[in-house]
mmCIF file of C-alpha atoms in Angstrom:
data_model
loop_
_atom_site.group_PDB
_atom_site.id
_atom_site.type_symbol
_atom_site.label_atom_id
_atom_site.label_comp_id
_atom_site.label_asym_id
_atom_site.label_seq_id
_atom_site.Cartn_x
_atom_site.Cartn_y
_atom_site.Cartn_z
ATOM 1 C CA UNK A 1 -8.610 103.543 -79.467
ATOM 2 C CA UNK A 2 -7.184 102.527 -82.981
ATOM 3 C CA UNK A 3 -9.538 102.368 -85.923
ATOM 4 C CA UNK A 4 -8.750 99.941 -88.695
ATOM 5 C CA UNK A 5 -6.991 101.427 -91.538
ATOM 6 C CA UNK A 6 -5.032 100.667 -94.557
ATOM 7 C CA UNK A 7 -1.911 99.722 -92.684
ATOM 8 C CA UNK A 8 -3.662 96.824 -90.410
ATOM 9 C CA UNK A 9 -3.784 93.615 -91.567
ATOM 10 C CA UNK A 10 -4.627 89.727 -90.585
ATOM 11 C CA UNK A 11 -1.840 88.841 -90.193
ATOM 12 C CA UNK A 12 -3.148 85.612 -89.090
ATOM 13 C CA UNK A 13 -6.007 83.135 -88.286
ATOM 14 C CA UNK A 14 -6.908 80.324 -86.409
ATOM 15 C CA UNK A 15 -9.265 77.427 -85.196
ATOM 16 C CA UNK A 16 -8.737 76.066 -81.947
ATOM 17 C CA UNK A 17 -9.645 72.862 -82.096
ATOM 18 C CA UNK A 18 -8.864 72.405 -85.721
ATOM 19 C CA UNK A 19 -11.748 69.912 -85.029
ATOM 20 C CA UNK A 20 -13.925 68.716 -82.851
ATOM 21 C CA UNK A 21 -17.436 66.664 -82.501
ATOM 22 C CA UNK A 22 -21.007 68.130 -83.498
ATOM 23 C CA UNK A 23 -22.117 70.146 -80.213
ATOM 24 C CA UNK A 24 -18.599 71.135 -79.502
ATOM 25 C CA UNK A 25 -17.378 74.653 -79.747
ATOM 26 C CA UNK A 26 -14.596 76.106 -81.856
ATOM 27 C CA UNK A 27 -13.102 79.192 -81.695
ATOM 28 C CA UNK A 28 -12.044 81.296 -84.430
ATOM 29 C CA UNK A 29 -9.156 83.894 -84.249
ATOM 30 C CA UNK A 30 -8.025 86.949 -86.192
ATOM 31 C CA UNK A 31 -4.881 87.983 -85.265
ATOM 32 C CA UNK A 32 -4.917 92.360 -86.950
ATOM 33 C CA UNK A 33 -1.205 93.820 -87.017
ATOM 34 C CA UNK A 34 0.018 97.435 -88.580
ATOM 35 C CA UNK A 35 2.555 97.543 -90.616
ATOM 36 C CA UNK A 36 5.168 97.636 -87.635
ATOM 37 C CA UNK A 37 4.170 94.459 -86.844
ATOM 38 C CA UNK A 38 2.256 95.296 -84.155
ATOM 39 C CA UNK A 39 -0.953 94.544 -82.211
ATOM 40 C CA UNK A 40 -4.336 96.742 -82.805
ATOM 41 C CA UNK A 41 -6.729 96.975 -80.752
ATOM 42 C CA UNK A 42 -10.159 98.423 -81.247
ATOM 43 C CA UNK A 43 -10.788 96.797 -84.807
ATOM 44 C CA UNK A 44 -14.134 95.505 -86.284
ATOM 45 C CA UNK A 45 -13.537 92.499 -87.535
ATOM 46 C CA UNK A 46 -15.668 91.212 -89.684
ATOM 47 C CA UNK A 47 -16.832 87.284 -89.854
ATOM 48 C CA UNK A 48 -18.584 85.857 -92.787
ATOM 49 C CA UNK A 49 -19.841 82.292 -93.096
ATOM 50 C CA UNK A 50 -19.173 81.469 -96.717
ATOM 51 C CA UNK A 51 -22.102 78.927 -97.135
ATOM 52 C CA UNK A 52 -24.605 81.454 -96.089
ATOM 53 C CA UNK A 53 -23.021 84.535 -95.855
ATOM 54 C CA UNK A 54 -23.966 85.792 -92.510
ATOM 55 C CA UNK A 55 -22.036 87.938 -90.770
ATOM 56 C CA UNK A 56 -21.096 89.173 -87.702
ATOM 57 C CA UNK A 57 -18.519 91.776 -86.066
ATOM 58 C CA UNK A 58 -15.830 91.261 -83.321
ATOM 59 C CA UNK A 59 -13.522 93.658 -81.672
ATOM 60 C CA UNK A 60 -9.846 93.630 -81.315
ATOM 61 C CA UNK A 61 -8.436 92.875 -77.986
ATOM 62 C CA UNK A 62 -5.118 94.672 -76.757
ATOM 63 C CA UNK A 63 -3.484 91.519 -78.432
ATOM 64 C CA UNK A 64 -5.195 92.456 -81.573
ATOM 65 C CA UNK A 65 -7.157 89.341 -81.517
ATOM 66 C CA UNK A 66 -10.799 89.335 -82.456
ATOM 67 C CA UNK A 67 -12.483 86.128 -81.783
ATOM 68 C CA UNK A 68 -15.447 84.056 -83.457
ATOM 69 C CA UNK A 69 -17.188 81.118 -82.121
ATOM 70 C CA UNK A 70 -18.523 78.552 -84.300
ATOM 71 C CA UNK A 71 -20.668 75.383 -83.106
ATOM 72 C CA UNK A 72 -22.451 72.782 -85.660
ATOM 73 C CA UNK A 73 -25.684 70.035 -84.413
ATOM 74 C CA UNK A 74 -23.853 68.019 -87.476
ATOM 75 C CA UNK A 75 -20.832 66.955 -88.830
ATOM 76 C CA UNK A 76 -19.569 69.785 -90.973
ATOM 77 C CA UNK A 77 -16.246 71.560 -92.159
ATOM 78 C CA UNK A 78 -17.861 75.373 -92.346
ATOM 79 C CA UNK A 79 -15.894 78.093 -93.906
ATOM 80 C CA UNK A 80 -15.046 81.453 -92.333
ATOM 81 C CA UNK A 81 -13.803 84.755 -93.552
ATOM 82 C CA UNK A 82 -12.364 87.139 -91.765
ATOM 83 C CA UNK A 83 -11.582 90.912 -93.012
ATOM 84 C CA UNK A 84 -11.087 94.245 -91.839
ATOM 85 C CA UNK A 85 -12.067 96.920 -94.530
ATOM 86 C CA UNK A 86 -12.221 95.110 -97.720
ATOM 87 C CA UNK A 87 -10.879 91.952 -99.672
ATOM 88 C CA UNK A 88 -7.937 92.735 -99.585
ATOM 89 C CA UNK A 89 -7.563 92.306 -95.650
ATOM 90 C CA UNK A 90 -9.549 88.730 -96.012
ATOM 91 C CA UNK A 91 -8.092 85.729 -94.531
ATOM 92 C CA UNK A 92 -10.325 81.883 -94.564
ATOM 93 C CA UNK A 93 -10.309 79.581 -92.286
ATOM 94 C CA UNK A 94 -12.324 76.075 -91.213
ATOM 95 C CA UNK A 95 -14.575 74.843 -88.268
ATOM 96 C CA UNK A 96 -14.305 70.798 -88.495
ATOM 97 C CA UNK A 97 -17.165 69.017 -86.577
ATOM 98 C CA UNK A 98 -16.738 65.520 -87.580
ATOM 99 C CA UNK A 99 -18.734 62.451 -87.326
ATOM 100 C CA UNK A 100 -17.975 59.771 -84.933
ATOM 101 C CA UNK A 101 -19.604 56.791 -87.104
ATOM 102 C CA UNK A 102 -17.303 57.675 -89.721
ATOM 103 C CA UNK A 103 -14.133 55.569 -88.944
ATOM 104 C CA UNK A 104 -10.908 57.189 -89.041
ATOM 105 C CA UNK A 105 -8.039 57.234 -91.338
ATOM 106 C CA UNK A 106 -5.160 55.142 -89.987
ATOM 107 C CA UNK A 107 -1.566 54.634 -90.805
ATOM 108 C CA UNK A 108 -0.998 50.987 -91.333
ATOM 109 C CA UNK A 109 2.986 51.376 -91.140
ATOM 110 C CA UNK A 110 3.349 53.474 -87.947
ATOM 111 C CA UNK A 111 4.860 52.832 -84.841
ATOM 112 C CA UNK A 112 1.685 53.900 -82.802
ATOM 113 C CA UNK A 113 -1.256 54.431 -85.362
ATOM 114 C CA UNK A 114 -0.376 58.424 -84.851
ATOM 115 C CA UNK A 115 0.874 60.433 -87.562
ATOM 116 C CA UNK A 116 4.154 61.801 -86.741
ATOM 117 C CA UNK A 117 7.647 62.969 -88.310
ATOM 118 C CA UNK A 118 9.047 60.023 -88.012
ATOM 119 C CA UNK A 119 5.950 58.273 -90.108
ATOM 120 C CA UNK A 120 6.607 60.895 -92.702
ATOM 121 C CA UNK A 121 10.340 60.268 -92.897
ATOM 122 C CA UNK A 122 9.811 56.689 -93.597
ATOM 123 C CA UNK A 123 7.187 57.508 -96.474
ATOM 124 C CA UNK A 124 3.830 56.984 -94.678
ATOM 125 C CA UNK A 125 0.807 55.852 -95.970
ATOM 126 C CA UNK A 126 -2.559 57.041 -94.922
ATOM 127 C CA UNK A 127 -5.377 53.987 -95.851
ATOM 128 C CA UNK A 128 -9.313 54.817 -95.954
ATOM 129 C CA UNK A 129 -11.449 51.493 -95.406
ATOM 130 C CA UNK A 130 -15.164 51.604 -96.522
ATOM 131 C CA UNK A 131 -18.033 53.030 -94.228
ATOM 132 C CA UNK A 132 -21.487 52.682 -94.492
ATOM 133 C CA UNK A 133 -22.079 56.420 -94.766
ATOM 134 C CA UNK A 134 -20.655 56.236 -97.884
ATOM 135 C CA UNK A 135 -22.901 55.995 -100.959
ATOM 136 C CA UNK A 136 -21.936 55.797 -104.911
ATOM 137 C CA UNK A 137 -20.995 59.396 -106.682
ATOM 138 C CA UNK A 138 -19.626 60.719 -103.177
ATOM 139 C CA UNK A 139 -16.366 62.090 -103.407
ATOM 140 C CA UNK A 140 -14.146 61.263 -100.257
ATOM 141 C CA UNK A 141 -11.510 64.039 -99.498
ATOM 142 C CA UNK A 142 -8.434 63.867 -97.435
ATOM 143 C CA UNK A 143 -7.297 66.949 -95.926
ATOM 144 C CA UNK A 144 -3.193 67.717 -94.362
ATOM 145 C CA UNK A 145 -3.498 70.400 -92.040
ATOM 146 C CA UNK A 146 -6.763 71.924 -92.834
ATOM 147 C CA UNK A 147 -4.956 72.929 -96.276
ATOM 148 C CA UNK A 148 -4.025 70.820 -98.633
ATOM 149 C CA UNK A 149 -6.152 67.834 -99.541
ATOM 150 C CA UNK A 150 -6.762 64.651 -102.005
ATOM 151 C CA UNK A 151 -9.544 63.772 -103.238
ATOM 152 C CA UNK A 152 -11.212 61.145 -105.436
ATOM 153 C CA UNK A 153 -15.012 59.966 -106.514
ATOM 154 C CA UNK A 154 -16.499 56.483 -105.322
ATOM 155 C CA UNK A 155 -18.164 54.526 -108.185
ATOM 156 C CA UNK A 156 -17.658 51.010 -106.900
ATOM 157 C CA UNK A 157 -18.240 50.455 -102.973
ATOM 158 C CA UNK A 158 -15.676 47.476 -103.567
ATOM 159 C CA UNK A 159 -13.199 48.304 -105.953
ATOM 160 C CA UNK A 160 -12.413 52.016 -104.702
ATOM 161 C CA UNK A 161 -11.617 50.588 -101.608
ATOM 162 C CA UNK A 162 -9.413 50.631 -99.525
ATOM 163 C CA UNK A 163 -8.049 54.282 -100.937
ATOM 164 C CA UNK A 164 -4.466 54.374 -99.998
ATOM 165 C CA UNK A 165 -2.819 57.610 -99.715
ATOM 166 C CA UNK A 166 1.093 57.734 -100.263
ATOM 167 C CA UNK A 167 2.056 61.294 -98.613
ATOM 168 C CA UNK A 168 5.473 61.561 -99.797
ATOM 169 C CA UNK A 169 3.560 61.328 -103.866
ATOM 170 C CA UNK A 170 0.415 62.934 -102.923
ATOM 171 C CA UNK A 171 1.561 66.127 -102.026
ATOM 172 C CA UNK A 172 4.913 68.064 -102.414
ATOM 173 C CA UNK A 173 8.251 68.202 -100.180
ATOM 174 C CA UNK A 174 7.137 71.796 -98.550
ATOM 175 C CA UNK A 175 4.070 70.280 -97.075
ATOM 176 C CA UNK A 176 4.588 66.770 -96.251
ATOM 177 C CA UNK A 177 7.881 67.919 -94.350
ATOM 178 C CA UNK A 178 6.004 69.682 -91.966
ATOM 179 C CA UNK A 179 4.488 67.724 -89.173
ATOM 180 C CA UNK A 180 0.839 68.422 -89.633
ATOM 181 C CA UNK A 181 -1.173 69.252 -86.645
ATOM 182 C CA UNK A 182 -4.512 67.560 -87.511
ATOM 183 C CA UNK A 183 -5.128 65.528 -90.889
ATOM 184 C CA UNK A 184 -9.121 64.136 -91.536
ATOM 185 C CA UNK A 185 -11.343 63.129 -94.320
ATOM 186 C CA UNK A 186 -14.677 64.636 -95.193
ATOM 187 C CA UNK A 187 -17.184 62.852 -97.613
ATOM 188 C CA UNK A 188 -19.005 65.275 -100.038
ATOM 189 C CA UNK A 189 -21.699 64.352 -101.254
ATOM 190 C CA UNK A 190 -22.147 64.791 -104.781
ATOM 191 C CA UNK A 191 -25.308 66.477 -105.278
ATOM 192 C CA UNK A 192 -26.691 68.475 -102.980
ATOM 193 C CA UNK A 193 -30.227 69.564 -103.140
ATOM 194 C CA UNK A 194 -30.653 70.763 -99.805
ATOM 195 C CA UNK A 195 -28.074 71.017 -96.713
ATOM 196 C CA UNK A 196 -24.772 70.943 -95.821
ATOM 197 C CA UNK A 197 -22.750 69.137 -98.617
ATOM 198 C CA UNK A 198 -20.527 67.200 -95.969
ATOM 199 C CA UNK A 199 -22.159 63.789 -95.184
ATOM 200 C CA UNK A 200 -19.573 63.093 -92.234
ATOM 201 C CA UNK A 201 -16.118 63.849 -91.196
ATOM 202 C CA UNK A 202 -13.773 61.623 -89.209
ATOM 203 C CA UNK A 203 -10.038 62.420 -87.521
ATOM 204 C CA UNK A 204 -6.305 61.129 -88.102
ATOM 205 C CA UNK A 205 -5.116 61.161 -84.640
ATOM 206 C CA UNK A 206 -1.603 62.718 -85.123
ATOM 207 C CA UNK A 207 0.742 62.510 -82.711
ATOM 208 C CA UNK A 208 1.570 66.109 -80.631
#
C-alpha cells in the first residue's frame, strides 16, 4: 500500500453534478498522481469545508480517487478543500445546491434557450430578470463553469434590472472559448449575521 508523500499530488478535482437541488447529493473527487503521472492508491485525503472547517478523511482507490459526498437542506454553493500532506497539495472545489424559486438565467439570442458554442460564437448574452428573493444591498453573482464569475450590487429593484451579461466583454477569449459545462447565479446576501451567505441559487441550462 502507497503512503502519500512528497511526490503525490491532486492532480485533479471534481463535482459531479456541478449542481444540483437542496436534498440532492454531490460527489466530490480527488484525483492523487506521483510524479510519473500515475495513480496512488492508499492516500488520506483530506476534506475540509471552508465555511466551517470540518474535516474529514477519504482513501485512495486503485484509480487514485478519493471521494467526498456533500448534501445541503438549502440552497448553497459550499466550498471544499482537498489536500494530501500540506498546502501545498490543496486543490478547491464547489457543491451547488440551488434554489428552484429563483428563476434561471436565460439567453435571449439562442437558438434553443441552451448555452452552447454556437451561442458563444455569435457573442451571447446571458440576461438576469428580477426575483422576489432578491432584496436591496444583495449582490447577484454570475458564475462560467464554477470558475470565473461577474458580479454586481442591487440598489434599485427597478433600475438594476434586467442585468445583462455580454460574455464575449465580461470575461476573456481563454474562457469564453470554452464551452462551459454548467453556468448559474448565486445571490449573496450582503450582511450576514447568521447562516449561509447564499440566499438562493438558480441554473443556466447549457446545452451537452
Amino acid at each position: 500500500m502507497n503512503t502519500a508523500t512528497a511526490t503525490n499530488t491532486i492532480a485533479a478535482i471534481t463535482a459531479e453534478p456541478l449542481n444540483t437541488r437542496p436534498g440532492d447529493t454531490i460527489i466530490l473527487t480527488a484525483t492523487v498522481l506521483d510524479d510519473a503521472g500515475l495513480p496512488v492508491s492508499g492516500v488520506t485525503v483530506t476534506w475540509v469545508e471552508q465555511r466551517t472547517q470540518v474535516k474529514t478523511e477519504a482513501t485512495t482507490d486503485s484509480s487514485g480517487q478519493a471521494t467526498q459526498q456533500v448534501t445541503s437542506d438549502t440552497p448553497a454553493v459550499i466550498v471544499y478543500a482537498a489536500f494530501i500532506d500540506d498546502v501545498s497539495t490543496a486543490a478547491l472545489t464547489e457543491a451547488c445546491f440551488y434554489d428552484a424559486n429563483v428563476p434561471p438565467v436565460y439567453v435571449p439570442n439562442g437558438m434553443d434557450g441552451e448555452l452552447d458554442k454556437y451561442d458563444i460564437a455569435q457573442q451571447v448574452q446571458v440576461v438576469i430578470d428580477a426575483f422576489s428573493a432578491i432584496r436591496l444591498r444583495d449582490k447577484v453573482v454570475f458564475w462560467w463553469d464554477n470558475i470565473h464569475r461577474y458580479s454586481t450590487e442591487i440598489h434599485s429593484l427597478t433600475d438594476d434590472f434586467p442585468i445583462v451579461i455580454d460574455i464575449t466583454d465580461t470575461f476573456p477569449p481563454p474562457v469564453w472559448q470554452m464551452e462551459p459545462t454548467s453556468c448559474f447565479i448565486s445571490t449573496m446576501i450582503k450582511k450576514v449575521t447568521e447562516g449561509h451567505p447564499f440566499r438562493g441559487v438558480s441554473p443556466l441550462p447549457v446545452a451537452g
